[in-house]
């Protein structure tokens, strides 16, 4: 093994990226990119994976290739430092997937907790197929996507996979495939480590309605591309603490979505810059830390309006520059697509090297 440090991660292009993606993974990727600690960073737009449960909606996937690329670039991924590519344009990934399928059982896939949860969410029945009994059945491609994800990761010999916690079972399954491959054939593949967000709020940012997760279908997302007005409106309508009816009432911090967002976004400097949000006509506070804000909220006397104004200011400070850069980049979509084309070409070279080693290890390199 070469001892190189390599990152691979990615997203399905099924919609624009939201602030849950940002704190869950994207912000970290940009930091890792700029840390200079990695020999190579690959970020993939997982269109082939998106098609595993959107086979009937190719337009959605196609439209979101550029949208996700814009989100990446606007958030600070730099194509000079990070290879940004499109999954379907690295055909070696499909080939690897097919060979890895022999190393995984149907039963093991059925136990994958993320696959299970997604099957339930999408109404894919495990009992029946699309044979007229009204049940949707599970597309084989969807069922096998953890194997394809193992191909994505191992093709680049990634050592580090920064993702949200829902992806942890995929990395575990990848590790099993690597061990199985290496012990069956030859030690070609690298076992990756998962890199999870470092605080609970970032791990699973709830939607603005307080629901478990931000999701386009629930309409509870704040997008990186949202306008300043939309952002303010969404924060204004956010779920807080239903028992905090009057400002003077004691409030709850746990399970209060505004506080969860503050845990994910608030930094000490924000008190210097946006402390005025806590200066009112009747009451004023001079907070220096988020803990002080929480303490006051628990005691009572701190209203949701002040709190939301503070959160709005912080979010605008974070998203504003991303939005502005995104609008600039969106003026030249062909240039964005060219970045993806070049990235895909580069990614393909790396994947082809691994595939050649894999085929040699499997003794199917007959003509060499
Ligand atoms: N499954 C990931 C998602 O739902 C996308 C993805 C595909 C991915 N292949 C990957 C993430 C490899 C990390 C590594 O967004």
Short mmCIF file of C-alpha atoms and ligand atoms in Angstrom, two decimals:
data_model
loop_
_atom_site.label_atom_id
_atom_site.label_comp_id
_atom_site.label_asym_id
_atom_site.label_seq_id
_atom_site.Cartn_x
_atom_site.Cartn_y
_atom_site.Cartn_z
CA UNK A 1 0.00 0.00 0.00
CA UNK A 2 1.20 3.45 -0.82
CA UNK A 3 0.18 5.15 2.45
CA UNK A 4 -1.46 7.99 0.57
CA UNK A 5 -4.37 9.90 2.04
CA UNK A 6 -7.22 10.05 -0.41
CA UNK A 7 -10.77 11.34 -0.03
CA UNK A 8 -13.78 10.27 -2.02
CA UNK A 9 -17.30 11.43 -1.34
CA UNK A 10 -20.34 12.57 -3.25
CA UNK A 11 -24.02 13.39 -3.48
CA UNK A 12 -26.97 12.24 -5.52
CA UNK A 13 -28.10 14.91 -7.94
CA UNK A 14 -31.79 14.85 -7.06
CA UNK A 15 -32.06 18.48 -5.99
CA UNK A 16 -30.10 21.57 -5.10
CA UNK A 17 -28.03 21.19 -1.93
CA UNK A 18 -29.38 22.56 1.34
CA UNK A 19 -27.82 23.70 4.59
CA UNK A 20 -28.14 20.15 5.95
CA UNK A 21 -25.70 19.04 3.23
CA UNK A 22 -23.56 22.05 4.06
CA UNK A 23 -23.03 21.38 7.77
CA UNK A 24 -23.24 17.60 7.33
CA UNK A 25 -20.50 17.31 4.76
CA UNK A 26 -19.83 20.13 2.31
CA UNK A 27 -18.27 22.59 4.78
CA UNK A 28 -15.97 19.83 6.02
CA UNK A 29 -14.90 18.89 2.51
CA UNK A 30 -13.84 22.44 1.81
CA UNK A 31 -11.83 22.52 5.05
CA UNK A 32 -10.20 19.21 4.22
CA UNK A 33 -9.44 20.43 0.71
CA UNK A 34 -7.78 23.54 2.08
CA UNK A 35 -5.91 21.70 4.85
CA UNK A 36 -3.45 20.37 2.29
CA UNK A 37 -3.30 17.10 4.24
CA UNK A 38 -4.65 14.93 1.45
CA UNK A 39 -2.87 13.62 -1.59
CA UNK A 40 -6.03 13.63 -3.63
CA UNK A 41 -9.67 14.60 -3.18
CA UNK A 42 -12.46 13.29 -5.37
CA UNK A 43 -16.00 14.60 -5.14
CA UNK A 44 -18.53 12.76 -7.23
CA UNK A 45 -21.96 13.65 -8.50
CA UNK A 46 -23.65 10.28 -8.09
CA UNK A 47 -26.04 10.37 -11.04
CA UNK A 48 -25.97 6.61 -11.66
CA UNK A 49 -26.91 6.05 -8.04
CA UNK A 50 -29.64 8.70 -8.28
CA UNK A 51 -31.11 6.73 -11.17
CA UNK A 52 -31.43 3.60 -9.03
CA UNK A 53 -34.61 5.04 -7.56
CA UNK A 54 -35.37 7.67 -10.21
CA UNK A 55 -35.18 5.52 -13.33
CA UNK A 56 -38.41 7.06 -14.61
CA UNK A 57 -37.22 10.61 -14.07
CA UNK A 58 -34.05 11.18 -16.10
CA UNK A 59 -34.81 14.88 -16.51
CA UNK A 60 -34.64 15.46 -12.78
CA UNK A 61 -31.21 13.85 -12.59
CA UNK A 62 -29.94 15.65 -15.68
CA UNK A 63 -31.07 19.09 -14.48
CA UNK A 64 -29.46 18.65 -11.12
CA UNK A 65 -25.97 17.85 -12.39
CA UNK A 66 -25.21 21.53 -12.96
CA UNK A 67 -27.18 22.58 -9.85
CA UNK A 68 -25.08 20.38 -7.57
CA UNK A 69 -21.87 21.42 -9.34
CA UNK A 70 -22.81 25.07 -8.77
CA UNK A 71 -23.44 24.35 -5.09
CA UNK A 72 -20.03 22.66 -4.82
CA UNK A 73 -18.11 25.43 -6.50
CA UNK A 74 -20.00 28.20 -4.70
CA UNK A 75 -19.35 26.56 -1.33
CA UNK A 76 -15.62 26.59 -2.04
CA UNK A 77 -14.65 23.33 -3.71
CA UNK A 78 -11.84 24.30 -6.04
CA UNK A 79 -11.35 22.26 -9.22
CA UNK A 80 -7.62 23.03 -9.03
CA UNK A 81 -7.45 21.11 -5.75
CA UNK A 82 -10.39 18.71 -5.96
CA UNK A 83 -11.41 16.42 -8.79
CA UNK A 84 -15.13 16.96 -9.27
CA UNK A 85 -16.67 14.36 -11.55
CA UNK A 86 -19.82 12.63 -12.73
CA UNK A 87 -20.30 8.98 -11.75
CA UNK A 88 -21.88 7.75 -15.01
CA UNK A 89 -18.89 9.05 -16.96
CA UNK A 90 -16.45 6.79 -15.17
CA UNK A 91 -17.54 3.48 -16.68
CA UNK A 92 -14.95 1.53 -14.69
CA UNK A 93 -17.20 2.01 -11.65
CA UNK A 94 -19.92 -0.07 -13.28
CA UNK A 95 -17.47 -2.80 -14.14
CA UNK A 96 -16.11 -2.96 -10.59
CA UNK A 97 -19.66 -3.11 -9.25
CA UNK A 98 -20.36 -6.21 -11.30
CA UNK A 99 -17.34 -8.06 -9.94
CA UNK A 100 -18.00 -7.00 -6.34
CA UNK A 101 -21.53 -8.39 -6.61
CA UNK A 102 -20.03 -11.86 -6.27
CA UNK A 103 -18.63 -10.93 -2.87
CA UNK A 104 -21.90 -9.83 -1.26
CA UNK A 105 -24.97 -11.86 -0.34
CA UNK A 106 -28.57 -10.84 -0.87
CA UNK A 107 -29.09 -11.40 2.85
CA UNK A 108 -26.29 -9.00 3.75
CA UNK A 109 -27.78 -6.30 1.54
CA UNK A 110 -31.18 -6.86 3.14
CA UNK A 111 -29.63 -6.19 6.54
CA UNK A 112 -28.12 -2.85 5.50
CA UNK A 113 -30.03 -0.39 7.73
CA UNK A 114 -29.91 2.48 5.22
CA UNK A 115 -31.21 0.28 2.40
CA UNK A 116 -33.98 -0.95 4.71
CA UNK A 117 -35.01 2.57 5.72
CA UNK A 118 -34.97 3.82 2.15
CA UNK A 119 -37.02 0.87 0.89
CA UNK A 120 -39.65 1.68 3.47
CA UNK A 121 -39.59 5.38 2.65
CA UNK A 122 -39.99 4.76 -1.07
CA UNK A 123 -42.65 2.10 -0.70
CA UNK A 124 -40.44 -0.60 -2.24
CA UNK A 125 -41.90 -3.88 -1.06
CA UNK A 126 -39.52 -6.73 -0.26
CA UNK A 127 -42.16 -9.38 -0.94
CA UNK A 128 -43.46 -8.79 -4.43
CA UNK A 129 -42.33 -7.37 -7.70
CA UNK A 130 -44.06 -5.21 -10.26
CA UNK A 131 -46.30 -8.10 -11.28
CA UNK A 132 -49.71 -6.61 -10.99
CA UNK A 133 -50.35 -7.02 -7.30
CA UNK A 134 -50.08 -3.27 -6.82
CA UNK A 135 -46.84 -3.36 -4.85
CA UNK A 136 -43.89 -1.49 -6.20
CA UNK A 137 -41.22 -4.11 -5.67
CA UNK A 138 -37.55 -3.22 -5.28
CA UNK A 139 -35.50 -2.35 -8.36
CA UNK A 140 -32.45 -4.63 -8.44
CA UNK A 141 -30.23 -1.65 -9.21
CA UNK A 142 -31.46 0.16 -6.13
CA UNK A 143 -30.99 -2.92 -3.97
CA UNK A 144 -27.38 -3.19 -5.14
CA UNK A 145 -26.42 0.45 -4.76
CA UNK A 146 -24.31 -0.21 -1.65
CA UNK A 147 -22.11 -2.39 -3.88
CA UNK A 148 -21.83 0.37 -6.44
CA UNK A 149 -20.91 2.74 -3.65
CA UNK A 150 -18.13 0.35 -2.63
CA UNK A 151 -16.91 0.56 -6.22
CA UNK A 152 -16.97 4.39 -6.07
CA UNK A 153 -14.86 4.41 -2.94
CA UNK A 154 -12.39 1.64 -3.78
CA UNK A 155 -11.80 2.69 -7.39
CA UNK A 156 -9.89 5.67 -6.05
CA UNK A 157 -8.33 3.75 -3.14
CA UNK A 158 -9.97 6.27 -0.85
CA UNK A 159 -8.78 6.17 2.74
CA UNK A 160 -11.28 8.70 4.04
CA UNK A 161 -14.96 9.15 3.26
CA UNK A 162 -16.55 12.27 4.79
CA UNK A 163 -20.32 11.71 4.89
CA UNK A 164 -23.37 12.07 7.10
CA UNK A 165 -24.21 9.34 9.58
CA UNK A 166 -26.88 7.77 7.34
CA UNK A 167 -24.00 6.70 5.06
CA UNK A 168 -22.09 4.83 7.76
CA UNK A 169 -23.60 1.43 6.87
CA UNK A 170 -22.39 1.95 3.28
CA UNK A 171 -18.82 2.45 4.42
CA UNK A 172 -19.06 -0.59 6.69
CA UNK A 173 -20.31 -2.65 3.76
CA UNK A 174 -17.46 -1.31 1.62
CA UNK A 175 -14.95 -2.38 4.26
CA UNK A 176 -16.37 -5.90 4.19
CA UNK A 177 -16.12 -6.04 0.41
CA UNK A 178 -12.51 -4.86 0.57
CA UNK A 179 -11.58 -7.51 3.13
CA UNK A 180 -13.34 -10.21 1.13
CA UNK A 181 -11.69 -9.13 -2.12
CA UNK A 182 -8.23 -8.84 -0.62
CA UNK A 183 -8.40 -12.21 1.11
CA UNK A 184 -9.95 -14.00 -1.88
CA UNK A 185 -7.76 -12.56 -4.63
CA UNK A 186 -4.88 -10.26 -3.71
CA UNK A 187 -4.41 -7.22 -1.45
CA UNK A 188 -5.31 -4.62 -4.05
CA UNK A 189 -8.06 -2.60 -2.35
CA UNK A 190 -7.87 -0.12 0.53
CA UNK A 191 -10.21 -0.18 3.53
CA UNK A 192 -11.71 3.28 3.95
CA UNK A 193 -12.51 5.12 7.17
CA UNK A 194 -15.70 7.09 7.59
CA UNK A 195 -15.37 10.71 8.71
CA UNK A 196 -18.55 11.89 10.44
CA UNK A 197 -19.50 15.48 11.34
CA UNK A 198 -18.09 16.47 14.71
CA UNK A 199 -21.25 17.63 16.44
CA UNK A 200 -24.71 16.15 16.81
CA UNK A 201 -26.46 19.16 15.27
CA UNK A 202 -24.34 18.88 12.12
CA UNK A 203 -24.81 15.13 12.01
CA UNK A 204 -28.52 15.37 11.42
CA UNK A 205 -29.77 18.88 10.88
CA UNK A 206 -33.57 18.79 11.19
CA UNK A 207 -35.88 20.50 8.72
CA UNK A 208 -37.31 23.94 9.50
CA UNK A 209 -40.47 22.15 10.71
CA UNK A 210 -38.46 20.24 13.30
CA UNK A 211 -38.88 16.96 11.39
CA UNK A 212 -36.05 14.48 11.59
CA UNK A 213 -34.24 15.47 8.43
CA UNK A 214 -34.22 18.15 5.80
CA UNK A 215 -35.80 16.71 2.72
CA UNK A 216 -37.00 18.20 -0.48
CA UNK A 217 -40.21 16.18 -0.46
CA UNK A 218 -41.13 17.51 3.00
CA UNK A 219 -40.60 21.12 1.86
CA UNK A 220 -38.63 21.90 5.01
CA UNK A 221 -35.26 22.82 3.48
CA UNK A 222 -33.19 25.96 3.42
CA UNK A 223 -31.18 25.81 0.20
CA UNK A 224 -27.72 27.26 -0.35
CA UNK A 225 -29.29 29.07 -3.30
CA UNK A 226 -32.25 30.56 -1.36
CA UNK A 227 -32.70 34.32 -1.65
CA UNK A 228 -32.16 36.52 1.41
CA UNK A 229 -35.93 37.04 1.66
CA UNK A 230 -36.72 33.32 1.45
CA UNK A 231 -34.11 32.65 4.08
CA UNK A 232 -35.62 35.20 6.47
CA UNK A 233 -39.14 33.91 5.84
CA UNK A 234 -38.12 30.31 6.44
CA UNK A 235 -36.40 31.20 9.71
CA UNK A 236 -39.40 33.27 10.78
CA UNK A 237 -41.65 30.27 10.28
CA UNK A 238 -39.36 27.84 12.07
CA UNK A 239 -40.51 25.42 14.70
CA UNK A 240 -39.30 26.38 18.20
CA UNK A 241 -40.78 25.31 21.53
CA UNK A 242 -44.57 24.90 21.56
CA UNK A 243 -44.66 25.40 25.36
CA UNK A 244 -42.90 28.78 25.12
CA UNK A 245 -46.10 30.78 24.63
CA UNK A 246 -45.10 34.04 26.26
CA UNK A 247 -41.69 35.62 26.27
CA UNK A 248 -41.58 35.37 30.06
CA UNK A 249 -42.29 31.61 30.02
CA UNK A 250 -39.35 29.28 30.58
CA UNK A 251 -38.34 27.69 27.27
CA UNK A 252 -36.86 24.41 26.12
CA UNK A 253 -33.58 24.30 24.26
CA UNK A 254 -33.45 20.56 23.53
CA UNK A 255 -35.54 19.67 20.50
CA UNK A 256 -35.86 23.36 19.64
CA UNK A 257 -34.92 23.62 16.00
CA UNK A 258 -33.63 27.19 16.25
CA UNK A 259 -31.13 26.08 18.87
CA UNK A 260 -30.14 23.04 16.84
CA UNK A 261 -29.33 25.36 13.93
CA UNK A 262 -27.40 27.67 16.25
CA UNK A 263 -25.41 24.67 17.48
CA UNK A 264 -24.52 23.93 13.86
CA UNK A 265 -23.77 27.47 12.67
CA UNK A 266 -23.02 29.83 15.56
CA UNK A 267 -19.42 30.84 16.23
CA UNK A 268 -18.11 33.12 19.03
CA UNK A 269 -17.45 35.97 16.57
CA UNK A 270 -21.14 36.10 15.72
CA UNK A 271 -21.87 37.64 19.12
CA UNK A 272 -19.63 40.60 18.34
CA UNK A 273 -21.09 41.07 14.90
CA UNK A 274 -24.77 40.31 15.43
CA UNK A 275 -25.17 40.94 19.17
CA UNK A 276 -27.55 43.82 18.34
CA UNK A 277 -30.24 41.27 17.58
CA UNK A 278 -30.57 40.91 21.35
CA UNK A 279 -31.05 44.64 21.98
CA UNK A 280 -34.76 45.45 22.26
CA UNK A 281 -36.90 48.36 23.39
CA UNK A 282 -38.01 46.60 26.56
CA UNK A 283 -35.19 44.18 27.25
CA UNK A 284 -31.60 43.90 26.10
CA UNK A 285 -29.09 41.15 26.56
CA UNK A 286 -25.36 41.15 26.24
CA UNK A 287 -24.59 37.55 25.35
CA UNK A 288 -21.05 36.40 24.65
CA UNK A 289 -21.66 32.68 24.19
CA UNK A 290 -24.38 30.35 23.00
CA UNK A 291 -24.49 28.80 26.47
CA UNK A 292 -25.54 32.16 27.91
CA UNK A 293 -28.32 32.41 25.32
CA UNK A 294 -29.53 28.93 26.22
CA UNK A 295 -29.45 29.69 29.93
CA UNK A 296 -31.58 32.80 29.44
CA UNK A 297 -34.04 30.99 27.19
CA UNK A 298 -34.50 28.26 29.80
CA UNK A 299 -35.15 30.85 32.51
CA UNK A 300 -37.61 32.80 30.37
CA UNK A 301 -37.59 36.38 29.18
CA UNK A 302 -35.86 35.78 25.87
CA UNK A 303 -38.31 35.81 22.98
CA UNK A 304 -38.28 33.70 19.83
CA UNK A 305 -38.21 36.80 17.63
CA UNK A 306 -34.81 37.95 18.93
CA UNK A 307 -33.50 34.43 18.70
CA UNK A 308 -34.69 34.05 15.12
CA UNK A 309 -33.27 37.42 14.11
CA UNK A 310 -29.90 36.28 15.43
CA UNK A 311 -30.12 32.97 13.55
CA UNK A 312 -31.19 34.77 10.36
CA UNK A 313 -28.18 37.07 10.56
CA UNK A 314 -25.81 34.13 11.03
CA UNK A 315 -27.34 32.11 8.21
CA UNK A 316 -27.29 35.07 5.84
CA UNK A 317 -23.65 35.66 6.77
CA UNK A 318 -22.90 32.04 5.86
CA UNK A 319 -25.10 31.62 2.80
CA UNK A 320 -24.93 35.14 1.38
CA UNK A 321 -21.42 34.78 -0.09
CA UNK A 322 -22.25 31.28 -1.38
CA UNK A 323 -25.40 32.60 -3.08
CA UNK A 324 -23.50 35.49 -4.66
CA UNK A 325 -20.77 33.22 -5.99
CA UNK A 326 -23.38 30.76 -7.24
CA UNK A 327 -25.15 33.50 -9.21
CA UNK A 328 -21.85 34.52 -10.79
CA UNK A 329 -20.98 30.94 -11.76
CA UNK A 330 -24.48 30.27 -13.08
CA UNK A 331 -23.87 32.85 -15.81
CA UNK A 332 -21.53 30.41 -17.52
CA UNK A 333 -22.95 26.89 -17.27
CA UNK A 334 -20.77 25.58 -20.16
CA UNK A 335 -17.70 26.45 -18.06
CA UNK A 336 -19.16 24.49 -15.14
CA UNK A 337 -19.86 21.50 -17.39
CA UNK A 338 -16.31 21.70 -18.70
CA UNK A 339 -15.00 21.40 -15.14
CA UNK A 340 -17.07 18.23 -14.74
CA UNK A 341 -15.94 16.84 -18.08
CA UNK A 342 -12.28 17.35 -17.26
CA UNK A 343 -12.79 16.00 -13.75
CA UNK A 344 -14.50 12.90 -15.11
CA UNK A 345 -11.63 12.30 -17.53
CA UNK A 346 -9.13 12.55 -14.70
CA UNK A 347 -11.21 10.33 -12.41
CA UNK A 348 -11.51 7.75 -15.14
CA UNK A 349 -7.72 7.44 -15.40
CA UNK A 350 -7.43 6.71 -11.69
CA UNK A 351 -10.32 4.23 -11.74
CA UNK A 352 -8.85 2.45 -14.77
CA UNK A 353 -5.59 1.84 -12.89
CA UNK A 354 -7.47 0.18 -10.03
CA UNK A 355 -9.67 -1.82 -12.41
CA UNK A 356 -6.57 -3.21 -14.13
CA UNK A 357 -5.20 -4.34 -10.78
CA UNK A 358 -8.56 -5.83 -9.84
CA UNK A 359 -8.77 -7.80 -13.07
CA UNK A 360 -5.23 -9.07 -12.68
CA UNK A 361 -5.99 -10.16 -9.10
CA UNK A 362 -9.12 -11.95 -10.35
CA UNK A 363 -7.06 -13.61 -13.09
CA UNK A 364 -9.22 -12.26 -15.89
CA UNK A 365 -6.43 -10.34 -17.61
CA UNK A 366 -6.09 -13.04 -20.31
CA UNK A 367 -4.57 -10.96 -23.04
CA UNK A 368 -1.79 -9.27 -21.18
N1 LIG B 1 -25.05 7.66 -1.17
C1 LIG B 1 -24.61 9.01 -1.20
C2 LIG B 1 -25.83 9.92 -0.98
O1 LIG B 1 -26.89 9.44 -0.74
C3 LIG B 1 -23.94 9.40 -2.50
C4 LIG B 1 -22.73 8.56 -2.82
C5 LIG B 1 -22.59 7.69 -3.87
C6 LIG B 1 -21.52 8.49 -2.09
N2 LIG B 1 -21.37 7.10 -3.85
C7 LIG B 1 -20.69 7.57 -2.78
C8 LIG B 1 -21.05 9.09 -0.91
C9 LIG B 1 -19.41 7.23 -2.30
C10 LIG B 1 -19.78 8.76 -0.45
C11 LIG B 1 -18.98 7.83 -1.13
O2 LIG B 1 -25.74 11.11 -1.07
#
